[in-house]
Short mmCIF file of N, CA and C in Angstrom, two decimals:
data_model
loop_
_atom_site.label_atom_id
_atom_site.label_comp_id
_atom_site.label_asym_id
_atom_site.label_seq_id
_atom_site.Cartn_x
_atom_site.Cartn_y
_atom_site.Cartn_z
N UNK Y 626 -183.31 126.13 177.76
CA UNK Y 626 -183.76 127.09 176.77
C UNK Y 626 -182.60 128.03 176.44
N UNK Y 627 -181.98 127.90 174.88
CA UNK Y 627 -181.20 128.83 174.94
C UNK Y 627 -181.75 130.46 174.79
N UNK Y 628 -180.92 131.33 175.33
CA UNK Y 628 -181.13 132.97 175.37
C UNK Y 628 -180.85 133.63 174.09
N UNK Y 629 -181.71 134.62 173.72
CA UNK Y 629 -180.96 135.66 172.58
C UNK Y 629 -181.09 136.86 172.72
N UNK Y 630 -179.61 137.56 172.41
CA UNK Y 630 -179.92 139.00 172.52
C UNK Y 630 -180.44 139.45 171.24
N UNK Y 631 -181.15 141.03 171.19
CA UNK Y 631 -181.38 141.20 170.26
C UNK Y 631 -180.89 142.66 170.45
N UNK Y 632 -179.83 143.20 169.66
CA UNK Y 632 -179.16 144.69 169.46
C UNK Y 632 -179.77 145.38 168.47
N UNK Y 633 -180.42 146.41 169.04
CA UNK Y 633 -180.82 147.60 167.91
C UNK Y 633 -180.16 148.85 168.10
N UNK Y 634 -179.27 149.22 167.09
CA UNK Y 634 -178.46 150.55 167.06
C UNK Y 634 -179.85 151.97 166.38
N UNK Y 635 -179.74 152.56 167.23
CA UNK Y 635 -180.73 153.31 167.37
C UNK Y 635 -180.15 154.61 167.38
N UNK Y 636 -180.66 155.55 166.61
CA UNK Y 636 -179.85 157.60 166.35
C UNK Y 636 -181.91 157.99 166.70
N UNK Y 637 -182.21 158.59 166.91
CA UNK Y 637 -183.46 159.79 166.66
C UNK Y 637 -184.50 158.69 166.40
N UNK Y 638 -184.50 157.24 166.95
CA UNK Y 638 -185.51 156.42 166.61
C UNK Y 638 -186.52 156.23 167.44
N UNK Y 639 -187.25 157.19 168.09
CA UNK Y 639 -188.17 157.05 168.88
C UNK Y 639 -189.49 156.53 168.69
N UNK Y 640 -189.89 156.92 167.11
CA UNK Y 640 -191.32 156.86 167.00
C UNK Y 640 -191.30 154.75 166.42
N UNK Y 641 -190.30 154.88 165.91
CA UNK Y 641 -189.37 153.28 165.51
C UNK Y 641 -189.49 152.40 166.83
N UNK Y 642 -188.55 152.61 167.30
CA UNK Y 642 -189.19 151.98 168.93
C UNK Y 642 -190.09 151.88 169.62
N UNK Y 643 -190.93 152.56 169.70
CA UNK Y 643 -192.48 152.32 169.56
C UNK Y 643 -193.54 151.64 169.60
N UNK Y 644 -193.00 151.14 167.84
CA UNK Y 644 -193.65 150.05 167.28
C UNK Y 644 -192.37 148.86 167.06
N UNK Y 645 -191.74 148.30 167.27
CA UNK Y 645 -190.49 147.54 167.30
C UNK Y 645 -190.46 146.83 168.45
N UNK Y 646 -189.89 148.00 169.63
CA UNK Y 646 -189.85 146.76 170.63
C UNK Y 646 -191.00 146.25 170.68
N UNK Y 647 -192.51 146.51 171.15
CA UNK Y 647 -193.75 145.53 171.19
C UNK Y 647 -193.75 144.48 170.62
N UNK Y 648 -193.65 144.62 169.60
CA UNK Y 648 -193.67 143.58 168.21
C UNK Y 648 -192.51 142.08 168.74
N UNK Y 649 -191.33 142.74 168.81
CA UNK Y 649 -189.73 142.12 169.63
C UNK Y 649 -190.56 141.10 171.04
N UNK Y 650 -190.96 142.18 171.15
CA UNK Y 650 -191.43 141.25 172.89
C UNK Y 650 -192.45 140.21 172.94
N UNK Y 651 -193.35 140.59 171.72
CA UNK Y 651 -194.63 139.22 171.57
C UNK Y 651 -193.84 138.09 170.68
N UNK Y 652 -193.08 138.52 169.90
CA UNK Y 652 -192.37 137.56 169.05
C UNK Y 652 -191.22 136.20 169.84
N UNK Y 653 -190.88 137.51 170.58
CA UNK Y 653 -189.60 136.76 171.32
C UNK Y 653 -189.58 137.08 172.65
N UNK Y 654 -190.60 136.23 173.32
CA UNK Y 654 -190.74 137.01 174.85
C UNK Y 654 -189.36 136.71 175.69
N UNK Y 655 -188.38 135.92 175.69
CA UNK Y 655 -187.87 135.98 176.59
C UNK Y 655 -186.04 136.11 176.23
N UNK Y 656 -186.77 136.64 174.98
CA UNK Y 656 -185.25 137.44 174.58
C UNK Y 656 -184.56 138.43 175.14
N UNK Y 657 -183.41 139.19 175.50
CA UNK Y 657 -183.14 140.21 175.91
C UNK Y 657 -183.24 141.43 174.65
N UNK Y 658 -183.66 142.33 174.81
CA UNK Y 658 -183.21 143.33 174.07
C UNK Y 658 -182.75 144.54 174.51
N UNK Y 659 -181.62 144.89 173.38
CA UNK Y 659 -180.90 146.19 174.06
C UNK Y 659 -180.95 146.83 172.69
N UNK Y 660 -181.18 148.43 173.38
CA UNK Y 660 -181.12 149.46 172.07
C UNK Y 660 -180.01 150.63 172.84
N UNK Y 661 -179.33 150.66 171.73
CA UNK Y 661 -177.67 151.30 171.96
C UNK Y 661 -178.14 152.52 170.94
N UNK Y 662 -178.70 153.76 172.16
CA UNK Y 662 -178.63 154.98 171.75
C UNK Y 662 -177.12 156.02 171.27
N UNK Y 663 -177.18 156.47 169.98
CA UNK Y 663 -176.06 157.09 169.62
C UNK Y 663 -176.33 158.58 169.35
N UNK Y 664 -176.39 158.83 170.92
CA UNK Y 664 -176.70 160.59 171.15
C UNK Y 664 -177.80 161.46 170.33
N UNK Y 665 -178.97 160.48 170.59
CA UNK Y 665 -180.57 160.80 170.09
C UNK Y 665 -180.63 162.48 170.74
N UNK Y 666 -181.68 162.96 170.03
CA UNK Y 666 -182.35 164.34 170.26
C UNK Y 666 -184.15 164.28 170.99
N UNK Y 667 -183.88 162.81 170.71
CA UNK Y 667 -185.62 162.83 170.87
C UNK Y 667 -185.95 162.10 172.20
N UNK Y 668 -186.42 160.89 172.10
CA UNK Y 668 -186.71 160.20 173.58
C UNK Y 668 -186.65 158.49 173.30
N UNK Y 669 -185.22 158.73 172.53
CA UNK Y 669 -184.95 157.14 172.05
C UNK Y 669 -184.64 156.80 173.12
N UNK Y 670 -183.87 157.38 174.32
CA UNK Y 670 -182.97 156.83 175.32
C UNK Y 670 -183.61 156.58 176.46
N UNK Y 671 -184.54 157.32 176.44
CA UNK Y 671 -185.98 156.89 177.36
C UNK Y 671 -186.78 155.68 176.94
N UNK Y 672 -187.08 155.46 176.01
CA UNK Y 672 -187.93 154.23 175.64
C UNK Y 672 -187.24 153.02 175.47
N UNK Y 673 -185.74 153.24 175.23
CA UNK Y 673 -185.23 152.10 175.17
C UNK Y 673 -184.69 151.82 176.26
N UNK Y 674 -184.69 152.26 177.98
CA UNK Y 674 -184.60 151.76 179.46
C UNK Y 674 -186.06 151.37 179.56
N UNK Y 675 -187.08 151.72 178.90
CA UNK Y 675 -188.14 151.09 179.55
C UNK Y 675 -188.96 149.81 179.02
#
C-alpha cells in the first residue's frame, strides 16, 4: 500500500481544522497528515498535534 502525506499550511486556522482534518481522516484513513503552524494566535497548534 503506497503512503501519502497530506501538508496543510495553516496561520489562525483553528475553526478550519476542525472541520478538515475529520473529513482528511474518513477520506484517507491511513494517510499521514501534517499541519505546519505559522505562529497562530488561536489553537491551530494544538489541534493540529492532536
Amino acid at each position: 500500500m503506497e503512503r501519502i502525506s497530506i501538508i496543510l499550511p495553516a496561520k489562525n486556522e483553528a475553526e478550519g481544522l476542525l472541520r478538515t482534518l475529520p473529513a482528511l481522516r474518513q477520506l484517507y484513513p491511513h494517510a499521514e497528515l501534517i499541519v505546519v503552524d505559522d505562529g497562530s494566535t488561536d489553537t491551530t497548534a494544538e489541534i493540529g498535534r492532536s
